[in-house]
mmCIF file of C-alpha atoms in Angstrom:
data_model
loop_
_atom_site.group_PDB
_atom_site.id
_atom_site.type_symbol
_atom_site.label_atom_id
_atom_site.label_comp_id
_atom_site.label_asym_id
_atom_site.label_seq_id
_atom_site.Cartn_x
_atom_site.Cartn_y
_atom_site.Cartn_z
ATOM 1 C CA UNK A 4 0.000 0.000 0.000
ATOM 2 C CA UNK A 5 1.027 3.260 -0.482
ATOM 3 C CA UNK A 6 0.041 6.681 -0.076
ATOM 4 C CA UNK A 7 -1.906 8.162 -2.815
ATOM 5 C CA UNK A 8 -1.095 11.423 -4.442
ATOM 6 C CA UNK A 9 -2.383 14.777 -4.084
ATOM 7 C CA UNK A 10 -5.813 14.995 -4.165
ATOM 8 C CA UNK A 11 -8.708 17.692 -4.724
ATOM 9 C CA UNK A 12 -12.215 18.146 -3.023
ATOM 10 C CA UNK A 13 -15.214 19.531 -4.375
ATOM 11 C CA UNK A 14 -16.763 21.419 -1.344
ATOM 12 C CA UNK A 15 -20.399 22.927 -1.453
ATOM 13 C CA UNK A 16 -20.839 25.566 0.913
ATOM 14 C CA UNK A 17 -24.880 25.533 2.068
ATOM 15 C CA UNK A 18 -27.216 28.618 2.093
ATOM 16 C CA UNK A 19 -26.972 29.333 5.849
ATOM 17 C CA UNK A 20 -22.970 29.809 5.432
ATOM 18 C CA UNK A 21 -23.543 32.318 3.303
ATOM 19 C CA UNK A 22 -27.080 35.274 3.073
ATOM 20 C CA UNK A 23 -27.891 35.232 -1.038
ATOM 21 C CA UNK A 24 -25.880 32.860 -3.055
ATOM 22 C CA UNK A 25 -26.789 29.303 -2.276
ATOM 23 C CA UNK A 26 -23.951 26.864 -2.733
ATOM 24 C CA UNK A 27 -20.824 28.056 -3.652
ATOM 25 C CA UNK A 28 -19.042 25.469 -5.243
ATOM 26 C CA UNK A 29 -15.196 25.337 -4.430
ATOM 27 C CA UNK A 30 -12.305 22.651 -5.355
ATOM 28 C CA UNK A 31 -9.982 22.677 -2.318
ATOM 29 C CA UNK A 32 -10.259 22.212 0.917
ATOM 30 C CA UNK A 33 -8.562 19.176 0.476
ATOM 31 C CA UNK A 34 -6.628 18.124 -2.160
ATOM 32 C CA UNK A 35 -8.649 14.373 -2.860
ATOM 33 C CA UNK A 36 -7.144 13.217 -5.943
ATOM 34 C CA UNK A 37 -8.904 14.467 -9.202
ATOM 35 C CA UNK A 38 -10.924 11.670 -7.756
ATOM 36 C CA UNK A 39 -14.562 14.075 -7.558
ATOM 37 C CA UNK A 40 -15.652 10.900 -7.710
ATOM 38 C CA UNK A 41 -16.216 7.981 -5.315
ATOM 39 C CA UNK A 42 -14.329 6.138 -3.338
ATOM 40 C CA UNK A 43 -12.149 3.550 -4.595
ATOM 41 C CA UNK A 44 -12.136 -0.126 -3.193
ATOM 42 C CA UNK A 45 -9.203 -1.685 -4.426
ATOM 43 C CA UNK A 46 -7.259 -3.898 -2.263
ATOM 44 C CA UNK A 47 -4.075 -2.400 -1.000
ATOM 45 C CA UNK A 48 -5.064 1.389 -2.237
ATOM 46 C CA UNK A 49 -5.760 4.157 0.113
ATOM 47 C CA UNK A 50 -7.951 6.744 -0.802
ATOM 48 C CA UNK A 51 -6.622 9.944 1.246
ATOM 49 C CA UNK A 52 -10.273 11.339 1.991
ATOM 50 C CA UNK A 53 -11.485 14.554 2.971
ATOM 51 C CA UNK A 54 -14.987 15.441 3.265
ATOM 52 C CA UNK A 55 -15.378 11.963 0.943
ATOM 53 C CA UNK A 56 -18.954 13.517 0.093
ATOM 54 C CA UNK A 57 -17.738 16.370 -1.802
ATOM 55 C CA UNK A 58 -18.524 15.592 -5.554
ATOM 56 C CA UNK A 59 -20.317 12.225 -5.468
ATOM 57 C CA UNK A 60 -22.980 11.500 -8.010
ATOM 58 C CA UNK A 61 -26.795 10.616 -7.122
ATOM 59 C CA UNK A 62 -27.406 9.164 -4.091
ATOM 60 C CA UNK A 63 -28.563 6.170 -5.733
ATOM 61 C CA UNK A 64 -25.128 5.058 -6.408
ATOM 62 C CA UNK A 65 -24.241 5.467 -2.557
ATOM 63 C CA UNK A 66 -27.045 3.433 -1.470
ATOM 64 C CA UNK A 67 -24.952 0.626 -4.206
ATOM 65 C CA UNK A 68 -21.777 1.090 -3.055
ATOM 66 C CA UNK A 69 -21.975 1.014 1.043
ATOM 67 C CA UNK A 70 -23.252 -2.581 1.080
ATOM 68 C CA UNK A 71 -20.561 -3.642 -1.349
ATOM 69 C CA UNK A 72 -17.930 -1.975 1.142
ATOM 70 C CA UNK A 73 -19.518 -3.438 4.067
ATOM 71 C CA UNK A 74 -19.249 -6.939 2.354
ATOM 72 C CA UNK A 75 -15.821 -6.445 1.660
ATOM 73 C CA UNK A 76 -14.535 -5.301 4.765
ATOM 74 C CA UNK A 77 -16.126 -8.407 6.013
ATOM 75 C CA UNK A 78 -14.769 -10.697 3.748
ATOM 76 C CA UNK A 79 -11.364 -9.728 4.427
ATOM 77 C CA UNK A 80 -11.569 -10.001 7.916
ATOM 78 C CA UNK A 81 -12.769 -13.427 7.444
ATOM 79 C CA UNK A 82 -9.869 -14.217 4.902
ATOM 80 C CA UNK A 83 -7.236 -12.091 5.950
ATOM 81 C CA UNK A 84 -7.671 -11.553 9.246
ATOM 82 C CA UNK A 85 -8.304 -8.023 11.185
ATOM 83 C CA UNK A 86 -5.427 -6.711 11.414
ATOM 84 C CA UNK A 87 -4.221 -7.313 7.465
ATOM 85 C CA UNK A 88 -2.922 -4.430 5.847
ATOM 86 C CA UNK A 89 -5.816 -5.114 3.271
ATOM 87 C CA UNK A 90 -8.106 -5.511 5.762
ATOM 88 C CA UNK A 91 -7.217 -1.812 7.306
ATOM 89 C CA UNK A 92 -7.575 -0.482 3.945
ATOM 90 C CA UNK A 93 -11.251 -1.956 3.611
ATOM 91 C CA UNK A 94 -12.280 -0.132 6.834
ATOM 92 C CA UNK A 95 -10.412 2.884 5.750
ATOM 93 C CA UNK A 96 -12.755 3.177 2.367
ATOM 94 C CA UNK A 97 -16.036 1.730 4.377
ATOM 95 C CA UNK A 98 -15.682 4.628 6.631
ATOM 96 C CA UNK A 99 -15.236 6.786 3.662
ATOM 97 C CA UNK A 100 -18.417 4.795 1.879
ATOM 98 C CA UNK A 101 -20.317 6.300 5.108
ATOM 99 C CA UNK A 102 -19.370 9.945 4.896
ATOM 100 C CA UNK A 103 -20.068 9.974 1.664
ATOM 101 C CA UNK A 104 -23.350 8.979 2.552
ATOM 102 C CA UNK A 105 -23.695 12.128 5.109
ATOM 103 C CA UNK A 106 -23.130 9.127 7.907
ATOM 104 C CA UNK A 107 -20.668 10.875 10.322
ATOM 105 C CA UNK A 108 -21.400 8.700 13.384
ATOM 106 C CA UNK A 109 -20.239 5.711 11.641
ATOM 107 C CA UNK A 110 -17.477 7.579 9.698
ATOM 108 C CA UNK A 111 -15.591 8.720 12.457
ATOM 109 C CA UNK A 112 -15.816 6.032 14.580
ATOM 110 C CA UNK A 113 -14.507 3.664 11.746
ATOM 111 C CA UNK A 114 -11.697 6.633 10.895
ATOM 112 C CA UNK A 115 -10.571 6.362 14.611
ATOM 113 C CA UNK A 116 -10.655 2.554 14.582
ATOM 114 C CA UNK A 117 -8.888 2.572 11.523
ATOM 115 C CA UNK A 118 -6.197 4.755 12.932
ATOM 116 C CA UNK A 119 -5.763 3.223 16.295
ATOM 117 C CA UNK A 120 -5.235 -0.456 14.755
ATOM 118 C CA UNK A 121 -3.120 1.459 11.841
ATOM 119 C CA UNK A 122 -0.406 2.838 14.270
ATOM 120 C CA UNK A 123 -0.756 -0.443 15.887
ATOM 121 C CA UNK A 124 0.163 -2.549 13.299
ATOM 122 C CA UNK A 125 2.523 0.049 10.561
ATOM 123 C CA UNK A 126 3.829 2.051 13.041
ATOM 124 C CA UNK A 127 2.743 5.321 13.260
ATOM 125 C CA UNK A 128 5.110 7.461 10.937
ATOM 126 C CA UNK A 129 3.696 4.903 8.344
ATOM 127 C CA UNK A 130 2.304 6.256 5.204
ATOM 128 C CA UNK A 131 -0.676 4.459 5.500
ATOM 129 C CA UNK A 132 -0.762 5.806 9.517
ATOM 130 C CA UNK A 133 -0.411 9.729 7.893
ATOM 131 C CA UNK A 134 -3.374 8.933 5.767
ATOM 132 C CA UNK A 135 -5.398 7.542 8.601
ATOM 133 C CA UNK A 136 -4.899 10.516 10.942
ATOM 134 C CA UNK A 137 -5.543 12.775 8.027
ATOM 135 C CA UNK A 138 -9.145 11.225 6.941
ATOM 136 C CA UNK A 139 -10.244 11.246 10.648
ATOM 137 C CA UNK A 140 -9.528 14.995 10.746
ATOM 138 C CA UNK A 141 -11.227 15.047 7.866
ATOM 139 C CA UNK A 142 -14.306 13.607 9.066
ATOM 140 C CA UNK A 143 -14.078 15.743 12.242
ATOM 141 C CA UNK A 144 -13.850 18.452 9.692
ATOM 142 C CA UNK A 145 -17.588 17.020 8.090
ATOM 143 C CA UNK A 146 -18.766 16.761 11.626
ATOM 144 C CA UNK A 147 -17.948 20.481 12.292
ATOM 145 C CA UNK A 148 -15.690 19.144 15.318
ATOM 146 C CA UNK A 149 -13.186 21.823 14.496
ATOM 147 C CA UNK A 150 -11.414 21.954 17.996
ATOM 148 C CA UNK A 151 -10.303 18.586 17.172
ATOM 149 C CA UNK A 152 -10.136 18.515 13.711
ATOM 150 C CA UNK A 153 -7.098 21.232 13.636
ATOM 151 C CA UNK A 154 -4.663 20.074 16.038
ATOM 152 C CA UNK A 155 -5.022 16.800 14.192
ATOM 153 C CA UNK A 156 -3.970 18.277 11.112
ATOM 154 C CA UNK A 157 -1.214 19.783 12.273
ATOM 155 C CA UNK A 158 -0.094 16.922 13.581
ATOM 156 C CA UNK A 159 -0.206 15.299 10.380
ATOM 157 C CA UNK A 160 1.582 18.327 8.632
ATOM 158 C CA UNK A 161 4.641 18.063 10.696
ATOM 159 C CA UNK A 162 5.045 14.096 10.484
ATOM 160 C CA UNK A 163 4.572 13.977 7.244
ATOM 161 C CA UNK A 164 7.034 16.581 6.543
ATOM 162 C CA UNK A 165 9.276 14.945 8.769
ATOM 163 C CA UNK A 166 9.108 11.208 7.274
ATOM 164 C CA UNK A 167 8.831 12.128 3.833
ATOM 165 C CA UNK A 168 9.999 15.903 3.266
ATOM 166 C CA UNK A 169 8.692 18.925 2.582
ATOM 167 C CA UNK A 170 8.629 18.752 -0.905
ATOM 168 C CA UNK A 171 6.958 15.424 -1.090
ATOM 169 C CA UNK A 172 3.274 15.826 -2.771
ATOM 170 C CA UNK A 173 1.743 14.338 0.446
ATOM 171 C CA UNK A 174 3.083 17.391 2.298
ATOM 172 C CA UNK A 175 1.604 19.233 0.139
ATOM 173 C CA UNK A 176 -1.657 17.823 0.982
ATOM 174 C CA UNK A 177 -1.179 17.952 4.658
ATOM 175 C CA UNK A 178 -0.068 21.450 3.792
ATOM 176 C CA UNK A 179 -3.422 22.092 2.123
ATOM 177 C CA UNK A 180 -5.965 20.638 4.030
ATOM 178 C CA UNK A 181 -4.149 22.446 7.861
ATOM 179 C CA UNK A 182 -4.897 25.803 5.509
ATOM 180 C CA UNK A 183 -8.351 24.389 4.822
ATOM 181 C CA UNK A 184 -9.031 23.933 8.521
ATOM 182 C CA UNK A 185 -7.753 26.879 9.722
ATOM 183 C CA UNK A 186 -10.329 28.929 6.738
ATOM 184 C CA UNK A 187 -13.092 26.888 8.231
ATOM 185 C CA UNK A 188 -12.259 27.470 11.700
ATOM 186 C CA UNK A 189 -12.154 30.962 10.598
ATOM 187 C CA UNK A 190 -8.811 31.944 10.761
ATOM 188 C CA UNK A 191 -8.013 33.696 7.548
ATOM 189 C CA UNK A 192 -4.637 35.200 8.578
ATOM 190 C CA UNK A 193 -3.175 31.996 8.926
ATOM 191 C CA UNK A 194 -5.104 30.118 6.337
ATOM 192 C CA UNK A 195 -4.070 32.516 3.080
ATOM 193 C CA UNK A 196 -0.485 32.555 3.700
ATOM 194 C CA UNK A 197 -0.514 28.778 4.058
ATOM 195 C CA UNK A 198 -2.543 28.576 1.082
ATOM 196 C CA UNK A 199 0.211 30.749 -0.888
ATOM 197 C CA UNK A 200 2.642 28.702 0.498
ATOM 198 C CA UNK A 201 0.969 25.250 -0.692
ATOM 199 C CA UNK A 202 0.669 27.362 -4.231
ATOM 200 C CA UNK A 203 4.064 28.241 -4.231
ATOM 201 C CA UNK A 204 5.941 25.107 -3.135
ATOM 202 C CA UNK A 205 3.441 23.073 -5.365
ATOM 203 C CA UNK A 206 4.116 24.826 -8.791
ATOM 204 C CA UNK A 207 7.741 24.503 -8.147
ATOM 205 C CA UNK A 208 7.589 20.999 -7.137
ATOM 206 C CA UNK A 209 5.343 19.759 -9.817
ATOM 207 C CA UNK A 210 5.465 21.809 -12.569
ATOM 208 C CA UNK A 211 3.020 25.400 -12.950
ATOM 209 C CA UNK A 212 0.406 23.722 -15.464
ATOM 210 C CA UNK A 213 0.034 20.528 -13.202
ATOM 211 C CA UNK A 214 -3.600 19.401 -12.511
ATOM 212 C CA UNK A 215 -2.744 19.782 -8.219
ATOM 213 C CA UNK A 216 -1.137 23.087 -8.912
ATOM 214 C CA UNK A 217 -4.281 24.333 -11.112
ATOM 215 C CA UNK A 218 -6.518 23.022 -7.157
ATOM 216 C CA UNK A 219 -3.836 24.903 -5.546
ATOM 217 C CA UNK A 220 -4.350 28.357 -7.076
ATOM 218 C CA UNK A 221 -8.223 27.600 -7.362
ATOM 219 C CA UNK A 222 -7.928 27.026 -3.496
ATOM 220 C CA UNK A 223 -5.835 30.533 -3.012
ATOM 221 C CA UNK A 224 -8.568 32.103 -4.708
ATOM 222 C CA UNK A 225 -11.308 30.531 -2.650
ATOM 223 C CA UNK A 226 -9.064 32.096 0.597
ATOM 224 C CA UNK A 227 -8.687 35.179 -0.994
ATOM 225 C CA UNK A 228 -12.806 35.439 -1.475
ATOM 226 C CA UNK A 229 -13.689 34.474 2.173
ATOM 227 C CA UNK A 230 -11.327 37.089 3.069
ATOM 228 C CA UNK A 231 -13.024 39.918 1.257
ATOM 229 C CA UNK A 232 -9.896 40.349 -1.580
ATOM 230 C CA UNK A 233 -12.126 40.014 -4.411
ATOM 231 C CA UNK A 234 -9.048 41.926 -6.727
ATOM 232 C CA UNK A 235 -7.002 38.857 -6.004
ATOM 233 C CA UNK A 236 -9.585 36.036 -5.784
ATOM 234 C CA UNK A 237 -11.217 37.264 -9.435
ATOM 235 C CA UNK A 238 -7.677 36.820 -11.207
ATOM 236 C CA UNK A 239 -6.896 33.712 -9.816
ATOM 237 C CA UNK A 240 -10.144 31.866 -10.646
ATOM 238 C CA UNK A 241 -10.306 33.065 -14.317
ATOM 239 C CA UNK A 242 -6.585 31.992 -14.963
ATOM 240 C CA UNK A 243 -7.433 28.703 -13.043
ATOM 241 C CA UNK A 244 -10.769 28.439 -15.269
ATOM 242 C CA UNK A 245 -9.021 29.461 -18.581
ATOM 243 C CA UNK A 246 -5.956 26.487 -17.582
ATOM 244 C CA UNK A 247 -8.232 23.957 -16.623
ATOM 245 C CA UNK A 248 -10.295 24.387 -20.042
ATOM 246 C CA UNK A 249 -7.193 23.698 -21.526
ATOM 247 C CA UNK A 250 -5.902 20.830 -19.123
ATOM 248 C CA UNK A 251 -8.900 18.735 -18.588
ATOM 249 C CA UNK A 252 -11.593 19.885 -21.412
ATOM 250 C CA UNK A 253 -14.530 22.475 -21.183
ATOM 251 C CA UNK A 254 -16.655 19.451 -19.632
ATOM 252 C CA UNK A 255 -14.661 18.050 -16.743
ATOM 253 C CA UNK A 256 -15.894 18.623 -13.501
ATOM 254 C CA UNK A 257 -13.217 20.490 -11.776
ATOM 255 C CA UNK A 258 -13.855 23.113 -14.941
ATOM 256 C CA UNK A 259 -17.453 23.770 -14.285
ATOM 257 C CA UNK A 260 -16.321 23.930 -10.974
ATOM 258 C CA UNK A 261 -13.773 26.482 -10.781
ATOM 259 C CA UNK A 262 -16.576 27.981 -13.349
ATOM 260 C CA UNK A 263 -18.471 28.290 -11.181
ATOM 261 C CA UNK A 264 -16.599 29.763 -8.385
ATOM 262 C CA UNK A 265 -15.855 32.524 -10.563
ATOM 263 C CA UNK A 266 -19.258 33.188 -11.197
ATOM 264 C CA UNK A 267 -19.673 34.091 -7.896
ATOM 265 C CA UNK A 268 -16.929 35.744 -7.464
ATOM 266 C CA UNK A 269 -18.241 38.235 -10.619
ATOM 267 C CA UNK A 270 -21.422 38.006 -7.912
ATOM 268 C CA UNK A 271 -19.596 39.675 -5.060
ATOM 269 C CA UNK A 272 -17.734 41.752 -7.153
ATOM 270 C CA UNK A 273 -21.075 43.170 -7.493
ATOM 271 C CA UNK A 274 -20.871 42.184 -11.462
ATOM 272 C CA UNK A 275 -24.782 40.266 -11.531
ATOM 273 C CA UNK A 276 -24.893 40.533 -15.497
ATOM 274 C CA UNK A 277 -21.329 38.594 -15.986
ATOM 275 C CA UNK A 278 -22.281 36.290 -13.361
ATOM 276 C CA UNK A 279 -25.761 35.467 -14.162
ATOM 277 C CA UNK A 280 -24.510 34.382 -17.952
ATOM 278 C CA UNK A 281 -21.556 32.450 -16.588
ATOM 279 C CA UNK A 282 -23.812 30.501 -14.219
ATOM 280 C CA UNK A 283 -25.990 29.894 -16.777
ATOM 281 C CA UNK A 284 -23.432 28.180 -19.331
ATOM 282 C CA UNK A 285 -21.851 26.555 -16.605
ATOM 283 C CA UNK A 286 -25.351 25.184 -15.454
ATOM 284 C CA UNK A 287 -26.354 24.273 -18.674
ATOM 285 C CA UNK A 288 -23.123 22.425 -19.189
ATOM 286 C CA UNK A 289 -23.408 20.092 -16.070
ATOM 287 C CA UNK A 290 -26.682 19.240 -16.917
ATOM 288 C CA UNK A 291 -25.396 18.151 -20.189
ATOM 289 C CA UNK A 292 -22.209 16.329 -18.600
ATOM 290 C CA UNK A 293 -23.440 15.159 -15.356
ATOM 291 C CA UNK A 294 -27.187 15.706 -15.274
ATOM 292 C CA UNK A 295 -29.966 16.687 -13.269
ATOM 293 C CA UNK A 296 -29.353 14.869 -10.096
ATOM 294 C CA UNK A 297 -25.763 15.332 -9.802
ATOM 295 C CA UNK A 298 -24.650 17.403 -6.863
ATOM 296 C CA UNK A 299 -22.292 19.785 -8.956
ATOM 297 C CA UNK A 300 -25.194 20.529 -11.200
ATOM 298 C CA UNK A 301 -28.138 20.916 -8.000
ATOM 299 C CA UNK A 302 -25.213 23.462 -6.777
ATOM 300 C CA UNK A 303 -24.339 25.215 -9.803
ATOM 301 C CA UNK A 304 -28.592 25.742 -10.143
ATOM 302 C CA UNK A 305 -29.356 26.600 -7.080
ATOM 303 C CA UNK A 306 -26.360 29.405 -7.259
ATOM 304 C CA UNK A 307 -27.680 30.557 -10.662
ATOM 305 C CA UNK A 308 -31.620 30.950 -9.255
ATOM 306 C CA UNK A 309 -29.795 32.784 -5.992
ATOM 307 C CA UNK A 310 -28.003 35.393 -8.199
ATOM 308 C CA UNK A 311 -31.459 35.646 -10.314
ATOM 309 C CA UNK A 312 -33.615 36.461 -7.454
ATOM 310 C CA UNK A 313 -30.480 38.993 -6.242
ATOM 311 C CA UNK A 314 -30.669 40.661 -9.561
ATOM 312 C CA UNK A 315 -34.313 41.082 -9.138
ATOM 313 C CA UNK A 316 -34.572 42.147 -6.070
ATOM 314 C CA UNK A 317 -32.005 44.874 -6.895
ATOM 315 C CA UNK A 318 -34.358 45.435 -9.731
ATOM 316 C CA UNK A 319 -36.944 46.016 -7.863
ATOM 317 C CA UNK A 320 -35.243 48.470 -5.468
ATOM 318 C CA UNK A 321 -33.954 50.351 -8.859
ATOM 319 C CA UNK A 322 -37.593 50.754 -9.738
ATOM 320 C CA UNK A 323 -38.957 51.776 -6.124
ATOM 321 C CA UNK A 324 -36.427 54.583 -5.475
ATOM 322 C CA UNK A 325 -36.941 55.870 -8.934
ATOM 323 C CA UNK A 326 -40.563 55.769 -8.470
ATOM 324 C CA UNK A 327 -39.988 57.471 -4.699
ATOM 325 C CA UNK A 328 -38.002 60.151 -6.527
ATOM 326 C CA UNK A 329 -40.493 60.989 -9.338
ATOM 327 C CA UNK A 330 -43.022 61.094 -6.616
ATOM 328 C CA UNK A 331 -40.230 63.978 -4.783
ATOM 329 C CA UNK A 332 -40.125 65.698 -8.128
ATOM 330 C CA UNK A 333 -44.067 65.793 -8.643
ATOM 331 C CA UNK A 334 -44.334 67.059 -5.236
ATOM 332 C CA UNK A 335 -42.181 70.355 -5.766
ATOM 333 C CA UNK A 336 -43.585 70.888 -9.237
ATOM 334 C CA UNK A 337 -40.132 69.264 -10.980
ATOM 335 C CA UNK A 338 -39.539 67.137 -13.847
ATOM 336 C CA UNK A 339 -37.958 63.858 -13.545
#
């Protein structure tokens, strides 16, 4: 087994995080290999997991695959034995099986059983032990369990930097997803510079037009949007948008992502026109590529209707102070 490489997340980010917009699509958080997809369940693969729910398809396909992980882990306890490295990577992707599903009892339980027999059995400066600690911050993460979720992650960051060096990809990760944490928990002052840092180290590490460097500067731009720098954020998204058109194709997901994170970026910017059309295109495009049910395209829609009804109500206040200011001009015997 080994550890997998860097990774991205699709995040949505739910009305009551934020007044108008609905969900705000972003790639980041943490870097979950261009899996946006689900998780994998082959033997002797970890899947380094973080918020495993992210960019899953209709539930329909969850309600398949948890059973099918449920049977596996079973069977390889029963064959292998429980504490067989295959057998730790079953319950590793089970527990991933059940975020994905929105189950975060059972996730972090299984993430915490995972590590403890993980450490037990590798060692715990093993790869596979790194991964383990860094999917059950993770799934505090989902659970909004923040005051544990943190320290974890810095934890991670510093023994994975340790026992496999800074420059390796997966310390880039950790790198990533500590930054991630830190935006959620709020703190913006150390999440952007460790963002720019991730950015940074990652385009000289791997190359500036590398798929995890494209997540890294889409994940920059996401930091510099919750923090208010729209000047930077705006930038950062359309060269990521323009780069990953060319990369991955006008229909991948992580395009119609990033797409759509610069939509509302336009949307903040104040910009409702520019946004408005690029939600549409983007929407339209999703339905075509993913379809209706998928969770990128019940985002991206819900986003677009949120900036429509945000155009109209601004519409409508247009039309009420104009009609409050002919009614000033009638009453002194002016002309509009």
């Amino acid at each position: 087994m080994r550890f997998p490489p860097l990774r991205v997340r699709m995040v949505a980010l739910h009305l009551e995080r934020r007044a108008i917009p609905g969900h705000l699509l972003r790639l980041p958080r943490h870097l979950v290999s261009e899996k946006e997809n689900a998780v994998t369940g082959h033997h002797g693969h970890w899947c380094l997991r973080c918020g495993c729910s992210d960019h899953g398809g209709p539930a329909g396909d969850l309600g398949r695959a948890v059973p099918l992980f449920e049977q596996t882990l079973s069977d390889t306890v029963r064959v292998l034995g429980k504490d067989h490295p295959d057998t730790l990577t079953a319950r590793n992707n089970l527990a991933c099986a059940y975020e994905s599903a929105g189950d975060l009892g059972r996730a972090v339980r299984l993430f915490e059983q995972t590590l403890s027999d993980t450490a037990r059995v590798l060692g715990k400066d093993h790869p596979d032990t790194l991964t383990a600690r860094n999917n059950l911050a993770c799934a505090y993460e989902s659970a909004g369990d923040l005051g544990r979720a943190v320290p974890l992650f810095e934890q991670t960051l510093s023994d994975t930097a340790r026992v496999l060096g800074k420059d390796h990809p997966d310390t880039l990760t950790a790198r990533n997803n500590l930054a991630s944490a830190y935006e959620s928990a709020g703190d913006l002052g150390r999440a952007v510079p460790l963002f720019e840092q991730t950015l940074s180290d990652t385009a000289r590490v791997l190359g500036k037009d590398h798929p995890d460097t494209l997540t890294a500067r889409n994940n920059l731009a996401y930091a510099h949007q919750s923090a208010g720098d729209l000047a930077r954020a705006i930038p950062l998204y359309e060269q990521t948008a323009n780069a990953r058109a060319q990369l991955l194709g006008e229909d991948h997901p992580s395009t119609l992502t990033t797409r759509n994170n610069l939509a509302y970026a336009y949307q903040s910017a104040g910009d409702l026109s520019r946004a408005i059309s690029l939600f549409e295109q983007t929407l339209s495009d999703a339905v075509r590529v993913l379809g209706d049910n998928h969770r990128l395209t019940q985002a991206v829609r819900c986003a677009h209707l949120a900036a429509r009804a945000l155009k109209a109500v601004e519409a409508a206040t247009m039309r009420g102070t104009c009609t409050s200011a002919r009614g000033r001009c009638v009453s002194h015997g002016d002309s509009c």
